[in-house]
Coordinates of C-alpha atoms in Angstrom, one line a residue:
X1 CA 95.7 -35.1 29.0
X2 CA 94.6 -35.7 25.4
X3 CA 95.5 -39.4 25.2
X4 CA 92.7 -40.0 28.1
X5 CA 89.6 -38.5 25.6
X6 CA 90.5 -41.9 23.9
X7 CA 88.9 -44.9 24.8
X8 CA 91.1 -47.8 23.7
X9 CA 89.6 -51.0 22.6
X10 CA 91.9 -53.4 21.3
X11 CA 92.7 -56.3 23.8
X12 CA 95.7 -58.3 23.5
X13 CA 94.5 -61.2 25.4
X14 CA 92.6 -62.0 22.4
X15 CA 93.4 -61.7 18.6
X16 CA 90.2 -61.1 16.6
X17 CA 90.2 -62.2 12.6
X18 CA 90.9 -59.4 10.2
X19 CA 87.5 -58.5 9.4
X20 CA 86.2 -58.9 12.5
X21 CA 88.8 -56.8 13.8
X22 CA 87.7 -53.5 11.3
X23 CA 83.6 -53.9 11.8
X24 CA 84.2 -54.5 15.6
X25 CA 86.7 -52.1 16.9
X26 CA 85.5 -48.6 18.6
X27 CA 85.5 -45.9 16.4
X28 CA 86.8 -43.5 18.9
X29 CA 89.9 -45.4 19.0
X30 CA 91.0 -44.6 15.9
X31 CA 88.8 -41.2 14.7
X32 CA 91.3 -38.5 15.8
X33 CA 94.1 -39.7 13.8
X34 CA 92.0 -41.2 10.8
X35 CA 89.7 -37.8 11.0
X36 CA 93.2 -35.6 10.7
X37 CA 94.7 -37.8 8.0
X38 CA 91.8 -37.4 5.8
X39 CA 91.7 -33.6 6.1
X40 CA 95.3 -33.5 5.3
X41 CA 94.9 -35.9 2.4
X42 CA 91.6 -34.5 0.7
X43 CA 93.7 -30.8 0.6
X44 CA 93.9 -30.5 -3.7
X45 CA 92.6 -34.1 -4.0
X46 CA 91.3 -32.9 -7.2
X47 CA 94.4 -31.2 -8.1
X48 CA 95.7 -32.4 -11.9
X49 CA 98.7 -35.0 -11.9
X50 CA 101.7 -32.2 -11.6
X51 CA 104.6 -31.4 -9.5
X52 CA 106.9 -33.5 -7.1
X53 CA 107.3 -37.0 -8.9
X54 CA 104.4 -36.2 -11.6
X55 CA 106.5 -38.5 -14.0
X56 CA 105.5 -41.8 -11.9
X57 CA 102.2 -40.9 -11.6
X58 CA 101.8 -40.1 -15.1
X59 CA 102.6 -43.4 -15.8
X60 CA 100.4 -45.2 -13.4
X61 CA 97.0 -42.7 -14.5
X62 CA 98.4 -43.7 -18.3
X63 CA 97.9 -47.5 -17.8
X64 CA 94.7 -47.2 -15.6
X65 CA 93.3 -45.0 -18.6
X66 CA 93.9 -47.8 -21.0
X67 CA 92.9 -50.2 -19.0
X68 CA 89.6 -48.1 -19.1
X69 CA 89.1 -47.3 -22.6
X70 CA 90.4 -50.6 -24.1
X71 CA 89.7 -52.8 -21.6
X72 CA 93.1 -54.9 -21.9
X73 CA 93.5 -57.6 -19.0
X74 CA 95.9 -57.1 -15.9
X75 CA 98.6 -58.7 -17.6
X76 CA 99.1 -55.8 -20.2
X77 CA 100.2 -52.5 -18.9
X78 CA 100.1 -49.4 -21.6
X79 CA 102.0 -46.5 -21.1
X80 CA 101.5 -43.1 -23.3
X81 CA 105.5 -43.1 -24.5
X82 CA 105.9 -45.9 -26.8
X83 CA 105.7 -43.5 -30.0
X84 CA 103.7 -45.1 -32.6
X85 CA 103.3 -48.3 -30.9
X86 CA 100.6 -49.8 -28.7
X87 CA 103.2 -49.0 -25.6
X88 CA 103.1 -52.2 -23.6
X89 CA 105.4 -52.2 -21.2
X90 CA 107.7 -53.8 -18.9
X91 CA 106.6 -52.9 -15.2
X92 CA 105.7 -53.9 -11.7
X93 CA 102.4 -55.9 -11.3
X94 CA 99.9 -53.2 -12.2
X95 CA 97.3 -54.2 -9.2
X96 CA 96.8 -50.4 -8.3
X97 CA 96.3 -48.9 -12.0
X98 CA 94.2 -51.9 -13.0
X99 CA 91.6 -51.6 -10.4
X100 CA 91.5 -48.1 -10.6
X101 CA 91.0 -48.5 -14.5
X102 CA 87.8 -50.7 -13.4
X103 CA 86.5 -48.3 -11.4
X104 CA 86.7 -45.4 -14.5
X105 CA 84.4 -47.6 -16.3
X106 CA 82.0 -46.4 -13.8
X107 CA 82.5 -43.2 -12.5
X108 CA 84.7 -41.8 -16.0
X109 CA 88.2 -41.2 -16.1
X110 CA 88.9 -38.3 -13.4
X111 CA 91.9 -38.3 -11.4
X112 CA 90.6 -37.9 -8.2
X113 CA 89.2 -41.5 -8.3
X114 CA 93.1 -42.6 -8.4
X115 CA 93.9 -40.0 -5.6
X116 CA 91.0 -41.1 -3.5
X117 CA 91.3 -44.7 -3.3
X118 CA 95.1 -44.3 -2.5
X119 CA 94.0 -42.0 0.7
X120 CA 91.9 -45.1 1.4
X121 CA 94.5 -47.1 1.4
X122 CA 96.3 -44.5 3.7
X123 CA 93.6 -44.3 5.9
X124 CA 93.6 -47.9 6.8
X125 CA 97.3 -48.4 6.8
X126 CA 96.7 -46.0 9.8
X127 CA 94.6 -48.5 11.5
X128 CA 97.2 -50.6 11.1
X129 CA 99.9 -48.9 12.4
X130 CA 97.6 -48.4 15.3
X131 CA 97.3 -51.8 15.8
X132 CA 100.7 -52.9 15.6
X133 CA 102.2 -50.3 17.9
X134 CA 99.7 -51.6 20.2
X135 CA 100.3 -55.2 20.2
X136 CA 104.3 -54.8 20.0
X137 CA 104.5 -51.4 22.4
X138 CA 101.0 -50.6 24.2
X139 CA 98.2 -48.4 23.4
X140 CA 99.2 -45.1 24.0
X141 CA 102.4 -45.6 21.8
X142 CA 100.1 -47.1 19.3
X143 CA 97.6 -44.8 19.3
X144 CA 100.0 -41.4 18.8
X145 CA 102.1 -43.6 16.2
X146 CA 99.2 -43.9 14.0
X147 CA 98.7 -40.0 14.7
X148 CA 102.1 -39.4 13.3
X149 CA 101.7 -41.8 10.1
X150 CA 98.8 -39.1 9.4
X151 CA 100.2 -36.0 9.5
X152 CA 104.2 -36.6 8.6
X153 CA 104.7 -34.9 5.4
X154 CA 105.7 -38.0 3.3
X155 CA 103.0 -40.4 4.1
X156 CA 100.5 -37.1 3.8
X157 CA 101.7 -36.4 0.5
X158 CA 101.9 -40.2 -0.8
X159 CA 98.5 -41.2 1.1
X160 CA 97.1 -39.2 -1.6
X161 CA 99.1 -39.3 -4.8
X162 CA 98.3 -41.1 -8.2
X163 CA 100.8 -44.2 -7.4
X164 CA 100.8 -47.5 -5.5
X165 CA 102.8 -46.4 -2.9
X166 CA 100.1 -46.1 -0.5
X167 CA 98.4 -49.3 -1.3
X168 CA 102.1 -51.1 -0.8
X169 CA 102.0 -49.7 2.7
X170 CA 98.6 -51.2 3.3
X171 CA 99.7 -54.5 2.3
X172 CA 102.9 -54.4 4.0
X173 CA 101.5 -53.4 7.3
X174 CA 98.6 -55.8 7.0
X175 CA 100.9 -58.6 6.3
X176 CA 103.1 -57.9 9.5
X177 CA 99.5 -57.5 11.8
X178 CA 98.1 -60.5 10.6
X179 CA 101.1 -62.6 10.6
X180 CA 101.7 -61.6 14.2
X181 CA 98.2 -62.8 14.6
X182 CA 98.9 -66.4 13.1
X183 CA 101.8 -66.4 15.5
X184 CA 99.5 -65.5 18.9
X185 CA 96.6 -67.5 17.3
X186 CA 97.2 -70.4 14.9
X187 CA 94.8 -69.3 12.8
X188 CA 94.9 -70.4 9.5
X189 CA 92.9 -67.9 7.8
X190 CA 95.6 -64.7 9.6
X191 CA 98.1 -66.6 8.0
X192 CA 96.3 -66.3 4.4
X193 CA 96.0 -63.0 5.2
X194 CA 99.1 -62.4 6.0
X195 CA 100.6 -64.4 2.8
X196 CA 98.6 -63.1 0.4
X197 CA 99.3 -59.4 1.2
X198 CA 103.2 -60.2 1.2
X199 CA 102.8 -61.3 -2.1
X200 CA 101.2 -58.0 -3.4
X201 CA 103.3 -56.1 -1.8
X202 CA 106.3 -57.8 -3.5
X203 CA 104.6 -57.7 -6.9
X204 CA 104.1 -53.7 -6.6
X205 CA 107.5 -53.6 -5.8
X206 CA 110.3 -56.6 -5.5
X207 CA 111.8 -54.5 -2.2
X208 CA 109.3 -55.8 0.0
X209 CA 111.2 -59.2 0.0
X210 CA 113.8 -57.3 2.3
X211 CA 112.1 -54.7 4.4
X212 CA 109.0 -56.6 4.8
X213 CA 110.8 -60.1 4.9
X214 CA 113.1 -59.4 7.8
X215 CA 110.6 -58.6 10.5
X216 CA 108.4 -61.2 9.6
X217 CA 111.7 -63.6 10.3
X218 CA 111.8 -61.5 13.4
X219 CA 108.1 -62.3 14.3
X220 CA 108.6 -66.2 13.4
X221 CA 111.8 -66.4 15.4
X222 CA 110.9 -64.7 18.7
X223 CA 108.7 -65.1 21.5
X224 CA 108.1 -62.9 24.5
X225 CA 109.7 -65.9 26.6
X226 CA 112.8 -66.1 24.9
X227 CA 113.2 -62.4 23.0
X228 CA 116.6 -61.4 25.3
X229 CA 118.4 -64.4 24.4
X230 CA 119.0 -63.7 20.7
X231 CA 119.8 -60.6 19.5
X232 CA 119.0 -59.2 15.5
X233 CA 122.9 -60.7 14.6
X234 CA 122.3 -63.9 15.2
X235 CA 119.1 -64.2 13.8
X236 CA 120.5 -63.3 10.6
X237 CA 123.2 -65.8 11.0
X238 CA 120.7 -68.2 11.6
X239 CA 118.1 -67.4 8.8
X240 CA 118.9 -70.6 7.1
X241 CA 118.0 -72.6 10.1
X242 CA 114.6 -70.7 10.9
X243 CA 113.8 -71.0 6.9
X244 CA 113.9 -74.6 7.6
X245 CA 110.6 -74.9 9.4
X246 CA 108.2 -75.8 6.9
X247 CA 105.6 -72.8 7.4
X248 CA 108.2 -70.6 7.1
X249 CA 109.9 -71.9 4.0
X250 CA 106.1 -72.4 2.2
X251 CA 105.7 -68.7 3.1
X252 CA 108.8 -67.5 1.3
X253 CA 109.1 -69.8 -1.4
X254 CA 105.7 -69.3 -2.7
X255 CA 106.1 -65.8 -2.7
X256 CA 109.4 -65.6 -4.6
X257 CA 108.0 -68.3 -6.9
X258 CA 105.0 -65.9 -8.1
X259 CA 106.9 -62.7 -8.1
X260 CA 109.5 -64.4 -10.2
X261 CA 106.8 -65.6 -12.7
X262 CA 105.7 -62.1 -13.3
X263 CA 109.0 -60.5 -13.2
X264 CA 110.3 -62.9 -15.9
X265 CA 106.7 -62.5 -18.3
X266 CA 107.4 -58.7 -17.6
X267 CA 111.1 -58.8 -19.0
X268 CA 109.5 -60.8 -22.2
X269 CA 107.4 -57.7 -22.9
X270 CA 110.2 -55.6 -22.4
X271 CA 112.2 -57.5 -24.8
X272 CA 109.7 -57.6 -27.4
X273 CA 108.6 -53.8 -26.9
X274 CA 111.7 -52.3 -26.3
X275 CA 109.6 -50.1 -23.3
X276 CA 110.9 -50.7 -20.2
X277 CA 111.0 -48.8 -16.6
X278 CA 114.5 -49.9 -16.4
X279 CA 114.5 -53.2 -14.2
X280 CA 117.3 -54.9 -15.9
X281 CA 121.0 -53.4 -17.5
X282 CA 122.8 -50.2 -17.3
X283 CA 119.7 -48.1 -16.7
X284 CA 118.2 -50.3 -13.7
X285 CA 118.4 -48.2 -10.4
X286 CA 120.6 -50.2 -8.5
X287 CA 123.4 -49.0 -6.3
X288 CA 127.5 -48.9 -6.6
X289 CA 129.8 -48.6 -4.3
X290 CA 131.1 -44.9 -6.0
X291 CA 127.4 -44.0 -4.9
X292 CA 127.2 -45.6 -1.4
X293 CA 131.1 -44.2 -0.8
X294 CA 129.4 -40.5 -1.8
X295 CA 129.3 -38.0 1.3
X296 CA 127.4 -35.3 -0.6
X297 CA 124.8 -37.8 -1.5
X298 CA 124.1 -39.0 2.1
X299 CA 123.9 -35.8 3.3
X300 CA 121.2 -35.3 0.8
X301 CA 119.3 -38.1 1.9
X302 CA 119.5 -37.8 5.8
X303 CA 118.4 -34.3 5.0
X304 CA 115.3 -35.2 3.3
X305 CA 114.5 -38.1 5.4
X306 CA 114.7 -35.0 8.7
X307 CA 112.5 -32.8 7.1
X308 CA 110.2 -35.1 5.2
X309 CA 109.8 -38.5 6.8
X310 CA 110.2 -36.8 10.3
X311 CA 109.3 -33.3 9.8
X312 CA 112.2 -32.9 12.4
X313 CA 110.8 -33.5 15.8
X314 CA 109.8 -36.9 15.0
X315 CA 113.7 -38.0 14.7
X316 CA 114.5 -37.5 18.5
X317 CA 111.2 -39.0 19.4
X318 CA 112.2 -42.4 17.4
X319 CA 115.5 -42.5 18.9
X320 CA 114.3 -42.2 22.3
X321 CA 111.4 -44.8 21.2
X322 CA 114.1 -47.4 20.3
X323 CA 116.7 -46.4 23.2
X324 CA 113.4 -47.5 25.4
X325 CA 112.5 -50.3 23.8
X326 CA 115.9 -51.6 22.9
X327 CA 115.5 -54.8 25.0
X328 CA 111.5 -55.3 24.4
X329 CA 110.0 -57.8 22.1
X330 CA 108.4 -54.8 20.5
X331 CA 111.0 -52.7 19.8
X332 CA 113.2 -55.7 18.9
X333 CA 110.4 -56.4 15.6
X334 CA 110.3 -52.3 15.0
X335 CA 114.0 -52.3 14.8
X336 CA 114.2 -55.5 12.4
X337 CA 112.0 -53.4 10.1
X338 CA 113.9 -50.5 10.1
X339 CA 117.2 -52.5 9.3
X340 CA 115.0 -54.4 6.2
X341 CA 114.4 -50.8 5.5
X342 CA 118.0 -49.6 5.2
X343 CA 119.2 -52.7 3.6
X344 CA 116.7 -52.3 0.7
X345 CA 118.0 -49.0 0.5
X346 CA 121.4 -50.1 0.4
X347 CA 120.8 -52.7 -2.5
X348 CA 118.5 -49.7 -4.5
X349 CA 120.9 -46.7 -3.4
X350 CA 120.4 -44.9 -6.8
X351 CA 116.5 -45.1 -6.6
X352 CA 116.3 -44.5 -3.3
X353 CA 118.5 -41.0 -3.1
X354 CA 116.7 -40.0 -6.2
X355 CA 112.5 -41.5 -5.4
X356 CA 111.7 -40.2 -2.2
X357 CA 109.1 -42.5 -2.0
X358 CA 111.4 -45.5 -1.4
X359 CA 111.8 -44.0 2.3
X360 CA 108.0 -44.6 3.0
X361 CA 108.6 -48.3 4.4
X362 CA 110.2 -46.7 7.0
X363 CA 107.5 -45.2 8.5
X364 CA 105.9 -48.6 9.5
X365 CA 108.0 -49.0 11.9
X366 CA 109.2 -46.0 13.2
X367 CA 106.0 -44.1 13.7
X368 CA 104.9 -46.9 16.9
X369 CA 108.9 -45.9 18.0
X370 CA 107.9 -42.2 17.9
X371 CA 104.7 -42.9 19.5
X372 CA 106.4 -44.6 22.3
X373 CA 109.2 -41.7 22.3
X374 CA 106.1 -39.0 22.5
X375 CA 104.8 -40.7 25.5
X376 CA 107.6 -40.8 27.5
X377 CA 108.5 -37.2 26.5
X378 CA 105.0 -35.7 26.7
X379 CA 104.9 -37.3 30.0
X380 CA 108.2 -36.0 31.2
X381 CA 107.6 -32.3 30.6
X382 CA 103.9 -32.1 31.3
X383 CA 105.1 -31.5 35.0
X384 CA 107.0 -28.9 34.3
X385 CA 104.5 -27.1 31.8
X386 CA 102.2 -24.2 33.2
X387 CA 99.8 -24.3 30.6
X388 CA 96.1 -25.3 31.1
X389 CA 96.3 -27.1 28.1
X390 CA 98.0 -30.8 28.0
X391 CA 101.2 -30.6 26.9
X392 CA 100.7 -33.5 24.5
X393 CA 98.2 -31.1 22.5
X394 CA 100.9 -28.1 22.6
X395 CA 103.6 -30.4 21.0
X396 CA 101.1 -32.4 18.5
X397 CA 100.1 -29.1 17.4
X398 CA 103.4 -28.1 16.8
X399 CA 104.2 -30.9 14.5
X400 CA 101.0 -30.6 12.2
X401 CA 102.3 -27.1 12.1
X402 CA 105.9 -28.1 10.5
X403 CA 104.3 -30.6 8.3
X404 CA 101.5 -28.6 7.5
X405 CA 104.7 -25.7 6.0
X406 CA 106.6 -28.5 4.6
X407 CA 103.8 -29.7 2.6
X408 CA 102.4 -26.6 1.3
X409 CA 106.3 -25.2 0.0
X410 CA 107.7 -28.7 -1.2
X411 CA 104.7 -30.0 -2.4
X412 CA 101.3 -28.1 -2.7
X413 CA 102.4 -24.7 -4.1
X414 CA 104.3 -26.6 -6.7
X415 CA 101.0 -28.7 -7.8
X416 CA 99.5 -25.2 -8.7
X417 CA 102.1 -23.3 -9.9
X418 CA 102.7 -26.2 -13.0
X419 CA 98.8 -26.4 -13.0
X420 CA 98.6 -22.8 -14.8
X421 CA 101.8 -23.3 -16.9
X422 CA 100.4 -27.0 -18.3
X423 CA 96.7 -27.3 -18.3
X424 CA 95.9 -25.0 -20.6
X425 CA 98.0 -26.5 -23.2
X426 CA 96.8 -29.9 -21.9
X427 CA 93.1 -29.1 -22.5
X428 CA 93.9 -27.8 -26.4
X429 CA 95.2 -30.9 -26.8
X430 CA 92.0 -32.4 -25.7
X431 CA 89.9 -30.3 -27.7
X432 CA 91.6 -29.9 -30.5
X433 CA 93.6 -33.2 -30.9
X434 CA 91.9 -36.7 -32.1
X435 CA 91.9 -39.3 -29.2
X436 CA 93.8 -41.7 -32.2
X437 CA 96.5 -38.9 -33.2
X438 CA 100.0 -39.0 -31.9
X439 CA 101.6 -35.9 -30.3
X440 CA 105.3 -35.3 -29.8
X441 CA 105.8 -33.7 -26.5
X442 CA 109.5 -31.8 -26.0
X443 CA 109.3 -32.5 -22.1
X444 CA 112.6 -35.1 -21.9
X445 CA 111.8 -37.9 -20.4
X446 CA 109.0 -37.0 -18.5
X447 CA 105.5 -38.2 -19.6
X448 CA 103.5 -35.5 -17.5
X449 CA 102.1 -33.9 -20.4
X450 CA 101.0 -37.0 -22.5
X451 CA 98.9 -38.1 -19.3
X452 CA 97.5 -34.3 -19.0
X453 CA 96.7 -34.4 -22.7
X454 CA 95.2 -38.1 -22.5
X455 CA 97.4 -38.5 -26.1
X456 CA 100.1 -41.3 -26.9
X457 CA 103.1 -40.4 -28.7
X458 CA 106.9 -39.4 -28.2
X459 CA 108.9 -37.8 -25.6
X460 CA 111.9 -35.8 -26.4
X461 CA 114.0 -33.0 -25.9
X462 CA 114.5 -29.5 -27.3
X463 CA 118.0 -30.5 -28.4
X464 CA 116.6 -33.6 -30.6
X465 CA 114.0 -31.6 -32.6
X466 CA 115.5 -30.8 -36.1
X467 CA 114.2 -31.4 -39.6
X468 CA 114.9 -35.2 -39.7
X469 CA 113.5 -36.0 -36.0
X470 CA 110.3 -34.0 -37.1
X471 CA 110.1 -35.9 -40.5
X472 CA 110.8 -39.3 -38.9
X473 CA 107.8 -38.1 -36.5
X474 CA 105.2 -37.3 -39.3
X475 CA 105.8 -40.3 -41.3
X476 CA 105.2 -42.7 -38.3
X477 CA 102.1 -40.8 -37.4
X478 CA 102.9 -38.0 -35.2
X479 CA 100.5 -34.6 -35.8
X480 CA 101.9 -32.0 -33.2
X481 CA 104.8 -30.7 -31.3
X482 CA 104.0 -29.4 -28.3
X483 CA 106.0 -28.2 -25.2
X484 CA 107.4 -25.3 -23.2
X485 CA 109.7 -22.2 -24.0
X486 CA 110.6 -22.1 -20.3
X487 CA 110.4 -25.8 -19.3
X488 CA 111.7 -29.0 -20.5
X489 CA 110.9 -31.4 -17.6
X490 CA 108.4 -30.1 -14.8
X491 CA 111.8 -29.7 -12.3
X492 CA 113.8 -28.7 -15.5
X493 CA 114.2 -24.8 -16.9
X494 CA 114.9 -24.0 -20.1
X495 CA 116.6 -21.4 -22.1
X496 CA 113.5 -19.6 -23.4
X497 CA 115.0 -17.5 -25.9
X498 CA 117.3 -20.5 -27.2
X499 CA 114.2 -22.8 -28.0
X500 CA 111.9 -19.8 -29.7
X501 CA 114.8 -19.1 -31.9
X502 CA 115.2 -22.8 -32.8
X503 CA 111.3 -23.5 -33.4
X504 CA 110.9 -20.0 -35.4
X505 CA 113.7 -21.7 -38.0
X506 CA 112.3 -25.1 -38.3
X507 CA 108.5 -23.9 -38.6
X508 CA 108.6 -20.1 -39.4
X509 CA 111.4 -20.0 -42.0
X510 CA 111.2 -15.7 -42.9
X511 CA 107.9 -15.2 -41.2
X512 CA 108.7 -14.5 -37.5
X513 CA 106.3 -14.9 -34.7
X514 CA 104.4 -17.4 -36.5
X515 CA 104.7 -19.8 -33.4
X516 CA 101.4 -20.8 -32.2
X517 CA 101.6 -20.0 -28.4
X518 CA 99.5 -20.5 -25.4
X519 CA 101.4 -18.6 -22.4
X520 CA 104.6 -19.9 -22.5
X521 CA 103.4 -22.9 -24.0
X522 CA 103.3 -24.1 -27.7
X523 CA 101.2 -26.1 -29.9
X524 CA 102.7 -27.0 -33.1
X525 CA 101.2 -28.6 -36.4
X526 CA 103.9 -30.9 -38.0
X527 CA 102.4 -30.1 -41.6
X528 CA 103.7 -26.8 -40.9
X529 CA 107.3 -27.5 -40.9
X530 CA 109.3 -25.3 -43.0
X531 CA 110.2 -27.2 -45.8

C-alpha cells in the first residue's frame, strides 16, 4: 500500500506549539504531498500576469509595484486605472501586495516573486490540511486529504497566482489548527496564533467571518465526549449563548472591531478618490433573490465546482467521507466549515458565480473528507484488483491526470496564448513610454495591459473612443492610445474590421493604413489624432 511508504509523526496525545510543530515534523510525513504540490505550482511560474482572472492579479501586482517604487505605507494602496490621479483605492487590507512590495526592493520588480510567495503559502496550507485531517479524522485521511489539496486544479492554479487567496487559505487553515490546539492544551500562544490568523484572513476578505467563524464556533461548542448530543442546527440556534463565553466573545468582537476600522477607513479613501473595488452601492458583488433562483447559474456553478474543485473523482469521495464521518466529531467540524462556505456563497452569490476563487475555502474542509473517502474506497477495491501496483497509486495517478488535463486546457494554455498577443505591445510601451507618462488602454474594465506595461492611466472600451474623449484624455496628460483590434478585455472578442475602421477615421484621415500596429495590437500617439 502506497500509504505505508509514509511514517506518520503527528501524535494526538500531545499538541505541540506551532513553531515547534513546523520545525520538528518528520519530513517524510509531508514530503510527497508538498513535492507534488510544488512541482505543479512551479509550472509557468515565470509567466506574465495573463489568463484566467488576470484583471484581479493585475490589480494586486500594481499595488505591489507602487508600494516598492513610491514607498507608500500599507494603508495607501494604489492601482493603475486612476487616470491622472495617484490611484489610491478603496480595497481589502493589502497585506499580500505590501509584502511583495518590500521583497521587490530586494529583488527588483519581477512577477515570479509574487507567484513564488503564493506558492510558499500554498505549500504551508498543504501541511496544515494534513494536520487538520489527522486531528479531526485519522492520519491516513489527513495525509490523503493534503495530497488532494496539492493536486486538484483550483488549489494548484490559485496556489501560484499573483493574488492574496493563497495567503488567505493559509491563515484560515492556521486559525482552525491553532484553535483546536488551544482547546486541547489551553496554550495562550495557540489562541493568539489562531486569533491573529483569523483577523488577517478577515482583513484580506470579509467572508471568512462566516466560513471560518462557523467551524470555530463548532470547535468551541463541541468536545469528544458530548459531540453526539447536539447537531449543527442546535449549534446555530444557540450561537448567542455560546458567544456569551468571555474568551469566545472577546475573540470574535476584537476581530470584528479591527476589520470594521479598516473598511471604514478604506471607504473614506473611496469617497475621496472615487476609486473602489465596489464593496458598497449598486456595483457591489452581493446576492439577490432573482439570482439565487436562476437555475442556469446554479447549474454552471455546480459544473465548475465538479470539474475545477474536485476534478470529477473528488466529489463522490467527499460525499463518501462525509457519510462515514457524519456522526463523528471530526465530520461535524468539517461539515460546519462546508456549511459556512455555502452560507458565505449565498451572501455574495453574484461574486461567487463569476469569480471561481471564492470557492477555494471549500477545499480546506472538503479535502480531509475526500481523504477519508479515498481511504475507504481504496481499501475496498484493493481486494478485487489484480494489478501488482497498489490500488491507491492507480487511483491517485488517474486523479493527477484529470487535474493536469483541466489545468492545461483551462488555465496554462490561455496564459501561453495571451502572452503572444499582449507581451510585444507591453514591452514596446515599457521601452518607448517614460514611466511618468499616462496611457489609455482600450481594454474595457480590464487593467491587465496597464500592469503588463507598468504604466498608469485610463481604461476604456472602443465604443467610448471618439474625438471628444481623445481630446479630454490628452488634456489630462495621456500620451498614447493602445489596445487590440481583436480583443477588448483579455476574454472578450472584438470585430477587428470595425475597430480598425474607427481608428483610421480618428488617426489617419485621408491617409489609409497609417495605424502603428504590432501584430493584432496598436500603439497610437495622441499627438497624431486627425484634426
